[in-house]
Coordinates of C-alpha atoms in Angstrom, one line a residue:
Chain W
X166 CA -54.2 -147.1 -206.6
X167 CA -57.7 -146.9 -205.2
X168 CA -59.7 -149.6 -206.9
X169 CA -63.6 -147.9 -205.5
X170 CA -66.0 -151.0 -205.0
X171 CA -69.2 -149.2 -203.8
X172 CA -70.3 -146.0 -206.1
X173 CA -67.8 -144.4 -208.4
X174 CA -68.7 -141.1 -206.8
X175 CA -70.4 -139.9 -204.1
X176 CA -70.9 -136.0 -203.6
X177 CA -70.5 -134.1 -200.5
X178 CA -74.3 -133.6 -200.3
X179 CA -75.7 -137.1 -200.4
X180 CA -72.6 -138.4 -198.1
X181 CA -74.3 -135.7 -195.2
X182 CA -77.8 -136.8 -196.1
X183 CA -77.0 -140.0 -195.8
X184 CA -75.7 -139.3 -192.7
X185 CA -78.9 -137.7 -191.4
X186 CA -81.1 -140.5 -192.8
X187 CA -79.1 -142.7 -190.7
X188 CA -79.2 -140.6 -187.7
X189 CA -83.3 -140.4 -188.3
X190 CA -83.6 -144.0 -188.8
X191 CA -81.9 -144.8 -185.5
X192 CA -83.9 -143.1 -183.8
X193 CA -87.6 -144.6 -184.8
X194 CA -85.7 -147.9 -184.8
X195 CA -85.3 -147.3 -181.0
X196 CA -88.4 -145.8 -180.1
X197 CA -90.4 -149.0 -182.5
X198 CA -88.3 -151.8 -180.3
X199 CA -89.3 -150.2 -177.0
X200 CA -92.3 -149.9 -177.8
X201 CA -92.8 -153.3 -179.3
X202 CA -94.5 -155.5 -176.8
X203 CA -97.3 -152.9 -176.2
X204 CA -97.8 -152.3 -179.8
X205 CA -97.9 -155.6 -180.5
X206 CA -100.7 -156.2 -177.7
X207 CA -102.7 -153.6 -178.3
X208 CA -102.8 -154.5 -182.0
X209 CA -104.1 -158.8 -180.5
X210 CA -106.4 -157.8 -177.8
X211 CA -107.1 -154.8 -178.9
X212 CA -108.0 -154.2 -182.0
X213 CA -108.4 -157.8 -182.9
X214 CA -110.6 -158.5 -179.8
X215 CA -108.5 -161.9 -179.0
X216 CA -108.8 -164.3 -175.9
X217 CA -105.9 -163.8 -173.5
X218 CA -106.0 -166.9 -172.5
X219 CA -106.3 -169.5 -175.4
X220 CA -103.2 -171.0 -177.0
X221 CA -104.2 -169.7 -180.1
X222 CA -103.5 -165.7 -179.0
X223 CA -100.6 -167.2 -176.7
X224 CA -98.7 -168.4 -180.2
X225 CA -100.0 -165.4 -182.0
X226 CA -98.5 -162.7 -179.7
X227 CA -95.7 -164.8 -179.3
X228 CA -95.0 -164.9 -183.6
X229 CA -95.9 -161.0 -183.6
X230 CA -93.7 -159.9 -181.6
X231 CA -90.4 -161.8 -181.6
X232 CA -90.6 -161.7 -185.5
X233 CA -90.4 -158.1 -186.3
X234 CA -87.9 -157.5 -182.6
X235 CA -85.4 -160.7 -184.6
X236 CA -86.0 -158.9 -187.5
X237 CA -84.8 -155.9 -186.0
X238 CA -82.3 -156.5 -184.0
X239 CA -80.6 -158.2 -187.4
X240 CA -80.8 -155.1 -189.5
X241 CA -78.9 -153.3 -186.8
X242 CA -76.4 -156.2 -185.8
X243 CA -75.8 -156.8 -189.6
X244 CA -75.4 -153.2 -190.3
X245 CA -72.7 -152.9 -188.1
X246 CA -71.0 -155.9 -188.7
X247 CA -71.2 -155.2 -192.4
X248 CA -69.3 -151.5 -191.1
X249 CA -66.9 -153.6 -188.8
X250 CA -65.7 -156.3 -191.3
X251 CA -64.6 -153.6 -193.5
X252 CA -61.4 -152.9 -191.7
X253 CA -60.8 -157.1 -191.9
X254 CA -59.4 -159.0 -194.5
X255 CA -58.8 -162.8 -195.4
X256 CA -55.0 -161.1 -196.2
X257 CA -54.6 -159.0 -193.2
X258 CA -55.8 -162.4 -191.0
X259 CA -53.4 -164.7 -193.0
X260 CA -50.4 -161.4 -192.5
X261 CA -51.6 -161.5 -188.5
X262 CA -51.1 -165.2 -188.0
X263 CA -48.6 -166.1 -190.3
X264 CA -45.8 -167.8 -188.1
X265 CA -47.9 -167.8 -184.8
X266 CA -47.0 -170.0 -182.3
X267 CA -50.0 -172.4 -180.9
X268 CA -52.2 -171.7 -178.4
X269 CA -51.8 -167.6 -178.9
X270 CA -52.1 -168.4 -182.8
X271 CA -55.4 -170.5 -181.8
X272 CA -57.0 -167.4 -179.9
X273 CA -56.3 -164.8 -182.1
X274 CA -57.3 -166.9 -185.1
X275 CA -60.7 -168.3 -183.2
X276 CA -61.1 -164.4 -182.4
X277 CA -60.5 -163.0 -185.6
X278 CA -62.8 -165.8 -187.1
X279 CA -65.3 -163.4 -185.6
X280 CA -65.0 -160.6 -187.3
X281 CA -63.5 -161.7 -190.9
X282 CA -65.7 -161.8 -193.7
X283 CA -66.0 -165.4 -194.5
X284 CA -68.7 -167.9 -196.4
X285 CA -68.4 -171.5 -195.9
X286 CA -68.0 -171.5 -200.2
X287 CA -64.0 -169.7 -200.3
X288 CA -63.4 -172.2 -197.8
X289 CA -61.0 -173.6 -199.6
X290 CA -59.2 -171.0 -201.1
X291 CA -58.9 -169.8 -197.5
X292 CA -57.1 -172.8 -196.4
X293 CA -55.1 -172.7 -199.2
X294 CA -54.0 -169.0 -198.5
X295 CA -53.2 -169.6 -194.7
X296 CA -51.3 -173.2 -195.5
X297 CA -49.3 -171.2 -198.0
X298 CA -48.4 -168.4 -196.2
X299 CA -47.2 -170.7 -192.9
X300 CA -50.4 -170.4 -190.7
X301 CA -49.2 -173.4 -188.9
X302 CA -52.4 -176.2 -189.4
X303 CA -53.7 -176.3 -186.3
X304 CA -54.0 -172.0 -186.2
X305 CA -55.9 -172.1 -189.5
X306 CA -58.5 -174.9 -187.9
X307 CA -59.4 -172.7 -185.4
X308 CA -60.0 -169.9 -187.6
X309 CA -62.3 -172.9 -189.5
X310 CA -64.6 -173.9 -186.7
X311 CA -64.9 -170.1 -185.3
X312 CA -65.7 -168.5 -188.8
X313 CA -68.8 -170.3 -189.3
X314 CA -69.9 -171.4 -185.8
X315 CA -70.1 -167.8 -184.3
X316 CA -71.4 -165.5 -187.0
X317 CA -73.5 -162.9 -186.1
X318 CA -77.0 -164.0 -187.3
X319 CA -76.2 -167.0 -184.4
X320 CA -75.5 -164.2 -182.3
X321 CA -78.5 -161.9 -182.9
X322 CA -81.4 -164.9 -182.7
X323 CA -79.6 -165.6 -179.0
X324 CA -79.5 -162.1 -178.1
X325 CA -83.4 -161.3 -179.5
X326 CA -84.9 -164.8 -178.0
X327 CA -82.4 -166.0 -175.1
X328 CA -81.0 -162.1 -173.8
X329 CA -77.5 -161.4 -173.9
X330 CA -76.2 -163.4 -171.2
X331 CA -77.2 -166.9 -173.1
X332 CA -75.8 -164.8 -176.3
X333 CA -72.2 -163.8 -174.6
X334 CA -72.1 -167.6 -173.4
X335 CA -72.3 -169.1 -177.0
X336 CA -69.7 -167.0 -178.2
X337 CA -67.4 -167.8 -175.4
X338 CA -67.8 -171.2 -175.4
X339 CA -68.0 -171.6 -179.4
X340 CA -64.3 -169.7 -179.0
X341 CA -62.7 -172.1 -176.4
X342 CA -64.3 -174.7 -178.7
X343 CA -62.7 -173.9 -181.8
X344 CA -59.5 -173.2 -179.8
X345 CA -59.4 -176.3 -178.3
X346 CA -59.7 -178.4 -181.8
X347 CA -57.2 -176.2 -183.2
X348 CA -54.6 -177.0 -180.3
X349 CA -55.6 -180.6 -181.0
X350 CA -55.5 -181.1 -184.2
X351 CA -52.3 -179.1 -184.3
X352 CA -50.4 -181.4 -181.8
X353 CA -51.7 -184.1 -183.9
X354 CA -49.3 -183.3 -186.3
X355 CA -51.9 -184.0 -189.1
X356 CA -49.8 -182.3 -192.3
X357 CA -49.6 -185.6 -193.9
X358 CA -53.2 -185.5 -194.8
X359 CA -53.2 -182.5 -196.5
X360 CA -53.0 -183.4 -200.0
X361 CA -49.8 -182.7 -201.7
X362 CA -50.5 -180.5 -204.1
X363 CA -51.4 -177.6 -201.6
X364 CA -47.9 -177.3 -200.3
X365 CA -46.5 -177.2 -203.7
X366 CA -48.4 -174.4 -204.8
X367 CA -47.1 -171.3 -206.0
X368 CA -49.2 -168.6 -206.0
X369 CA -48.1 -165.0 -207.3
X370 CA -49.4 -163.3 -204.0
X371 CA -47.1 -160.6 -204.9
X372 CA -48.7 -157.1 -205.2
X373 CA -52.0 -156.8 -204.3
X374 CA -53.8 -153.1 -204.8
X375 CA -54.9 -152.4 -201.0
X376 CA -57.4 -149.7 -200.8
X377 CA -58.4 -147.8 -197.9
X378 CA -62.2 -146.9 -198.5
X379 CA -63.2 -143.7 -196.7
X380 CA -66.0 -143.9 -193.7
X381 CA -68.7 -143.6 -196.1
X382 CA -67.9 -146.1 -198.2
X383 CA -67.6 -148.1 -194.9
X384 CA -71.3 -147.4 -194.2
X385 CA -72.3 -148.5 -198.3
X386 CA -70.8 -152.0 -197.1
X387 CA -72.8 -152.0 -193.9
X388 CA -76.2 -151.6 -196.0
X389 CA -74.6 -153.8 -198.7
X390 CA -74.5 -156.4 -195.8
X391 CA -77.7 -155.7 -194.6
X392 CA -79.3 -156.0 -197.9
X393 CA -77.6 -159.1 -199.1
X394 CA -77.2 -161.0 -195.5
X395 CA -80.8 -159.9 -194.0
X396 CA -82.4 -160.5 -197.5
X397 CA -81.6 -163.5 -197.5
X398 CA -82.5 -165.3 -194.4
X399 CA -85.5 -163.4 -193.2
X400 CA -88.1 -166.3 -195.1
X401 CA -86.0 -168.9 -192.2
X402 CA -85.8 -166.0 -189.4
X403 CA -90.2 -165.9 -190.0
X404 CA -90.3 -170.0 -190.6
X405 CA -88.0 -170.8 -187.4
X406 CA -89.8 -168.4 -185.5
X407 CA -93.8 -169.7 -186.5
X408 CA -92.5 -173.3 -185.6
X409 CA -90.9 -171.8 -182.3
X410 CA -94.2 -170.0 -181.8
X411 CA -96.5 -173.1 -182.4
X412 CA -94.0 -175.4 -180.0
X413 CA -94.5 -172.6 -177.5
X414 CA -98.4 -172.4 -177.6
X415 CA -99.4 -176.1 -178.2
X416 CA -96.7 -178.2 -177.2
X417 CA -97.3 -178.8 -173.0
X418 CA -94.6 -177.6 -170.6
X419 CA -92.6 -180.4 -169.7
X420 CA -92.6 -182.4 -172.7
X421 CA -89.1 -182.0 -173.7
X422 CA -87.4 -182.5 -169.9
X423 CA -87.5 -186.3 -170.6
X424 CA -85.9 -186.0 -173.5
X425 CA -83.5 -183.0 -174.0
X426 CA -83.3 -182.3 -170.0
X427 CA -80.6 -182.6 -167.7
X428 CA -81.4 -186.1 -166.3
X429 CA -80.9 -187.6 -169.1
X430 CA -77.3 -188.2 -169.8
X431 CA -77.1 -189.4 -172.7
X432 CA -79.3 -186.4 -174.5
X433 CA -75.7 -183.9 -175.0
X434 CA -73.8 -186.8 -177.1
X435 CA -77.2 -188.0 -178.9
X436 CA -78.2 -183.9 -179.6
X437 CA -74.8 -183.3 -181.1
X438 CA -75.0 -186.9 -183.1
X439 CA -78.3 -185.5 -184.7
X440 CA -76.9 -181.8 -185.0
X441 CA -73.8 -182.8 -187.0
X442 CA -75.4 -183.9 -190.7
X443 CA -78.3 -181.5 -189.7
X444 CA -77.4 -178.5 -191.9
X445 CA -79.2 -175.6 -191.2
X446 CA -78.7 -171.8 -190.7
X447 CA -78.9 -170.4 -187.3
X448 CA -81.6 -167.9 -188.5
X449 CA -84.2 -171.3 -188.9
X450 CA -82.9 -173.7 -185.7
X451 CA -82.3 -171.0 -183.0
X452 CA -86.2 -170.2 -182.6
X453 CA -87.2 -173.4 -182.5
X454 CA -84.6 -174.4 -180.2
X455 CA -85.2 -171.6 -177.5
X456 CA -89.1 -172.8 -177.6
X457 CA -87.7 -176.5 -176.9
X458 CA -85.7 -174.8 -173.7
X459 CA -88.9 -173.8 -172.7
X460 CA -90.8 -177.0 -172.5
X461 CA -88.0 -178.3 -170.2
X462 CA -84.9 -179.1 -172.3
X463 CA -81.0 -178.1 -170.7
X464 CA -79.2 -175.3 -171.9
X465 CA -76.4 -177.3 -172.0
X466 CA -78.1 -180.2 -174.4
X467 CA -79.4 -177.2 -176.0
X468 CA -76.4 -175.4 -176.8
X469 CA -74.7 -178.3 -177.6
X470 CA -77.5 -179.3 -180.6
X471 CA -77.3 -175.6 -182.0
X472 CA -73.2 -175.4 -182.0
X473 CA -72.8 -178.6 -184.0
X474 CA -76.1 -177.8 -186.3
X475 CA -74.3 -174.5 -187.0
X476 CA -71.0 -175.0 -186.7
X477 CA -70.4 -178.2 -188.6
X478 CA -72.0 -178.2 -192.1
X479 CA -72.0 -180.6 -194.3
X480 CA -71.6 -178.8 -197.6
X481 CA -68.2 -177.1 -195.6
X482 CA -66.7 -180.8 -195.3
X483 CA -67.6 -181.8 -198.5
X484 CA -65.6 -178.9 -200.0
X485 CA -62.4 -179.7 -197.8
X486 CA -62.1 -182.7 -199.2
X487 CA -61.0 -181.3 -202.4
X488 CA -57.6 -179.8 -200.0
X489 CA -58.0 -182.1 -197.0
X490 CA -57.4 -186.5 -196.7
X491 CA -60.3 -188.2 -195.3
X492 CA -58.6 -189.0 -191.9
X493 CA -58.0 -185.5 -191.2
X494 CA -62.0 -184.7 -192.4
X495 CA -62.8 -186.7 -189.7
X496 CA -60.3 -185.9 -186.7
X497 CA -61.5 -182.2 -187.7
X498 CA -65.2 -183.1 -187.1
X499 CA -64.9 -185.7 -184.8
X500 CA -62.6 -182.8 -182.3
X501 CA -64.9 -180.5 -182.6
X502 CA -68.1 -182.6 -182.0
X503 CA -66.2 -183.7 -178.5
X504 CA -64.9 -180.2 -177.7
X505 CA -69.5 -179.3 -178.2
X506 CA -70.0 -182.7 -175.9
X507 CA -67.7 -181.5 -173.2
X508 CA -69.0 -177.7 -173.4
X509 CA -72.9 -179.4 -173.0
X510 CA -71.9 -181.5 -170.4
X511 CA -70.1 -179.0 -168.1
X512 CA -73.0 -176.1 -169.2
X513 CA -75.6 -179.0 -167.8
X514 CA -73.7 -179.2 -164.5
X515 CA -73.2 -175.9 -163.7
X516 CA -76.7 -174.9 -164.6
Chain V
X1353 CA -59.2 -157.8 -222.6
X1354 CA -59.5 -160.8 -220.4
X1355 CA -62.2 -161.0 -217.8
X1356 CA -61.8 -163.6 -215.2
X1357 CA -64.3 -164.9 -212.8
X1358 CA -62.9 -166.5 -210.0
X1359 CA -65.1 -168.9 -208.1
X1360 CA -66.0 -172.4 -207.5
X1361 CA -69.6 -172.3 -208.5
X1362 CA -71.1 -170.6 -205.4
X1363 CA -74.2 -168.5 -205.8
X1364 CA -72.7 -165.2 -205.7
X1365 CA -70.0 -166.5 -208.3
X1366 CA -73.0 -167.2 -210.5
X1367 CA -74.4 -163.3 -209.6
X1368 CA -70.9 -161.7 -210.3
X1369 CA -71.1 -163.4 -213.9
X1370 CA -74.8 -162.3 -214.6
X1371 CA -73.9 -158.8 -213.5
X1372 CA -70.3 -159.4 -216.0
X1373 CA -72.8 -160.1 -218.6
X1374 CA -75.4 -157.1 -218.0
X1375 CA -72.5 -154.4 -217.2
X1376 CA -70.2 -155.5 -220.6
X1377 CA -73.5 -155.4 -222.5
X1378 CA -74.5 -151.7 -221.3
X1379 CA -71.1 -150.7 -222.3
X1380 CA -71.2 -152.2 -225.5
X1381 CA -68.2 -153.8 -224.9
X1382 CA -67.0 -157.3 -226.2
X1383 CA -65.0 -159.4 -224.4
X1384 CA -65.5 -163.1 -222.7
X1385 CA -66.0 -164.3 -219.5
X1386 CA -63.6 -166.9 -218.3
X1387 CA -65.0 -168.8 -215.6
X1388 CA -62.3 -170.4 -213.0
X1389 CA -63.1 -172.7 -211.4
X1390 CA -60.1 -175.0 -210.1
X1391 CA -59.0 -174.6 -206.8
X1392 CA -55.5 -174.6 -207.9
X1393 CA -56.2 -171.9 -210.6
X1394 CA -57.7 -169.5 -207.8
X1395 CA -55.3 -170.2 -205.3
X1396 CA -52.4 -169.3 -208.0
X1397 CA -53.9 -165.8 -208.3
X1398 CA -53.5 -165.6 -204.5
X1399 CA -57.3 -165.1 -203.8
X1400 CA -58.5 -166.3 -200.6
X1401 CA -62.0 -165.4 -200.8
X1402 CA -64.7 -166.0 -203.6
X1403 CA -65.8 -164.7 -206.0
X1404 CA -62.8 -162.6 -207.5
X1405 CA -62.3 -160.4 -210.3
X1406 CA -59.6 -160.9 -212.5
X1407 CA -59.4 -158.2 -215.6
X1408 CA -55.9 -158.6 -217.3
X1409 CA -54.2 -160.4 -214.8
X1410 CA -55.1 -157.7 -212.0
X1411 CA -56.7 -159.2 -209.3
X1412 CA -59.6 -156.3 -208.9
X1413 CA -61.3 -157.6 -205.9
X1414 CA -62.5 -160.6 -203.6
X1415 CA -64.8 -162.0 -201.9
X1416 CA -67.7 -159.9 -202.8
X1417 CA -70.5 -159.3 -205.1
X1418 CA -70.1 -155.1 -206.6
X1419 CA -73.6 -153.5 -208.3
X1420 CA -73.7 -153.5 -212.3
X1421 CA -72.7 -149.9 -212.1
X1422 CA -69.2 -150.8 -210.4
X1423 CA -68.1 -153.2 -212.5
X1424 CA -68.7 -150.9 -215.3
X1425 CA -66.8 -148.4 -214.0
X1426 CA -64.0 -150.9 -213.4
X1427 CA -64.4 -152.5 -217.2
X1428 CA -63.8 -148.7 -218.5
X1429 CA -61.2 -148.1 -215.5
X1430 CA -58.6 -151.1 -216.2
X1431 CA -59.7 -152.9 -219.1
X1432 CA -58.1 -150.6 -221.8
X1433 CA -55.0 -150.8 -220.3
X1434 CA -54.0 -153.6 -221.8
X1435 CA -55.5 -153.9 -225.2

């Protein structure tokens, strides 16, 4: 049985227009980002007669035109991500690393914390699902720390404002991250402070009605995603990114190498201290941290204050207590805030 | 027919149920809303991701929020099969 979940019917006719509006919109979205900067100048200088040279037009051009190229690059990310988390399920994850031994259960649960859909709210019933099914502990943490830390609005405000390199780095290190606390926290042997009740469930998980929805009902999700996902954080994407602006016109060169740069040891553990209550979404702390990198702070320190802002959230651990004891609550964040230390520390050294 | 809404109070468990609401009313169709909200309850349906519908026992789908015009069709689809 095919249980549809996007329209009840699409004809043949609006499936190919679809299609063409798609192919149509692809293009101007490719011919507006490369043309961008120039717009975006002509538009300040320009028409608007500004001063190159005060700090006023430098935070101005700076707003204009990483705003609508963030904004941008998320529609597309999100679009596809919305397409590619179709063919992942919370089921199929649990069916993949039911049984799996640790360390190979760790990497393909951090990697397929990627690309499953997941909100920090089923968190619970999550755990529950993977505990039940014999996820072994320490394979279901991993898939805990990856899921929220590397989601793809993370991954698009790095790629926009820091290139990909600085983008491919976070998600590499955010996965040996969540690997590592999975491994630990998995040798711990930390069942005991699970509470009881979860292993003595009994859920009918019996027949579940698994539909496959055809490609265009893929690409419904994809601007589903996109409408839900982008509609909801662009207010932070424009208020990180006016902050980010104003740090980068006013704020003078230097001023944060004292405090968030390299010689100063003590900045990694002290950045993820403050990160780890901070709750905030990627789309509002990435900006703001990228314009902090510029007045002189580490990528390490740096890296190390957005992982644990984004990757620990309160709210999350709040909820987990309702399945997890207190001492595992805090071996879970208290692993993962040292696996963020070490990853900051060795990023400062290298670079 | 029983309508189930299976969520712990998240924002898009409160915009399934307004959707519920809207889509049963178009249809002129009377049933309640049962709201669960226990993370035993949800887990003993098997539902790993919030919110879920639950129409006469039938876990419909997880984990995400359909338009008004979906869960109609679903209301029509599986909700006379048991009454």
């Amino acid at each position: 049985m095919a249980i549809e979940v996007t329209s009840p019917a699409a004809s043949s006719g609006r499936i190919v227009r679809r299609f063409l509006l798609i192919a149509i919109s692809m293009v101007v979205w490719i011919i507006v980002y490369l043309q961008l900067q120039n717009g975006v100048d002509w538009l300040l200088f320009r028409f608007a007669g500004l001063n190159h040279d005060s700090r006023l037009s430098e935070t101005l051009r700076f707003f204009f035109f990483e705003a609508p190229k963030v904004l941008m690059l998320l529609l597309l990310v999100v679009f596809v991500i919305g397409i590619v988390r179709t063919y992942f399920s919370a089921e199929n994850t649990r069916r993949i690393l039911g049984g799996k031994k640790t360390f190979v259960g760790n990497v393909l649960a951090s990697l397929l914390g990627i690309v499953t859909p997941f909100c920090s709210c089923s968190a619970v019933p999550l755990f529950i699902g993977f505990v039940e099914a014999g996820v072994p502990l320490g394979v279901t943490f991993s898939f805990l720390v990856a899921a929220p830390m590397i989601n793809e609005i993370a991954v698009v405000l790095l790629l926009g404002l820091f290139g990909w390199k600085t983008a491919l780095l976070y998600i590499s290190t955010g996965l040996v991250v969540a690997i590592f606390s999975g491994v630990v926290i998995g040798k711990m042997k930390m069942e005991r402070f699970v509470e009881e009740w979860v292993f003595k469930l009994n859920s009918a998980a019996g027949e579940r009605s698994e539909s496959r929805p055809a490609f265009h009902e893929r690409i419904d999700m994809g601007f589903l995603a996109v409408a839900e996902i982008v509609g909801k954080v662009w207010p932070y994407v424009l208020v990180g990114i006016a902050v980010g602006a104003w740090i980068h016109g006013f704020v003078p060169a230097d001023f944060m190498a004292g405090i968030m740069g390299k010689s100063a040891w003590w900045a990694v553990p002290v950045s993820v201290l403050i990160g780890v209550p901070l709750y905030s979404n990627a789309a509002g702390i990435i900006p703001i941290v990228q314009a902090l990198m510029e007045k002189g702070a580490s990528l390490g320190t740096v890296l190390a204050f957005m992982m644990s802002v984004i990757g620990l959230s309160f709210p999350e651990t709040i909820i987990l207590r309702k399945v997890l004891k207190i001492q595992l609550i805090l071996v879970f964040v208290g692993t993962v805030a040292a696996g963020i230390i070490i990853v900051g520390y060795i990023f400062n050294a290298i670079y | 027919m029983k309508i189930k809404i299976l969520g712990s109070g998240c924002v898009n468990c409160q915009t399934l149920e307004k959707r519920m609401v809207v889509a049963l009313d178009e249809l002129d169709v009377k049933a309640e809303i049962e709201k669960v909200q226990s993370f035993q309850d949800i887990a003993s349906y098997g539902v790993m991701s919030t919110p879920a519908l639950v129409i006469d026992g039938k876990v419909l789908f997880q984990g995400m929020v359909p338009k008004v015009e979906v869960l109609k069709d679903m209301v029509t689809r599986f909700g006379d099969e048991g009454s």
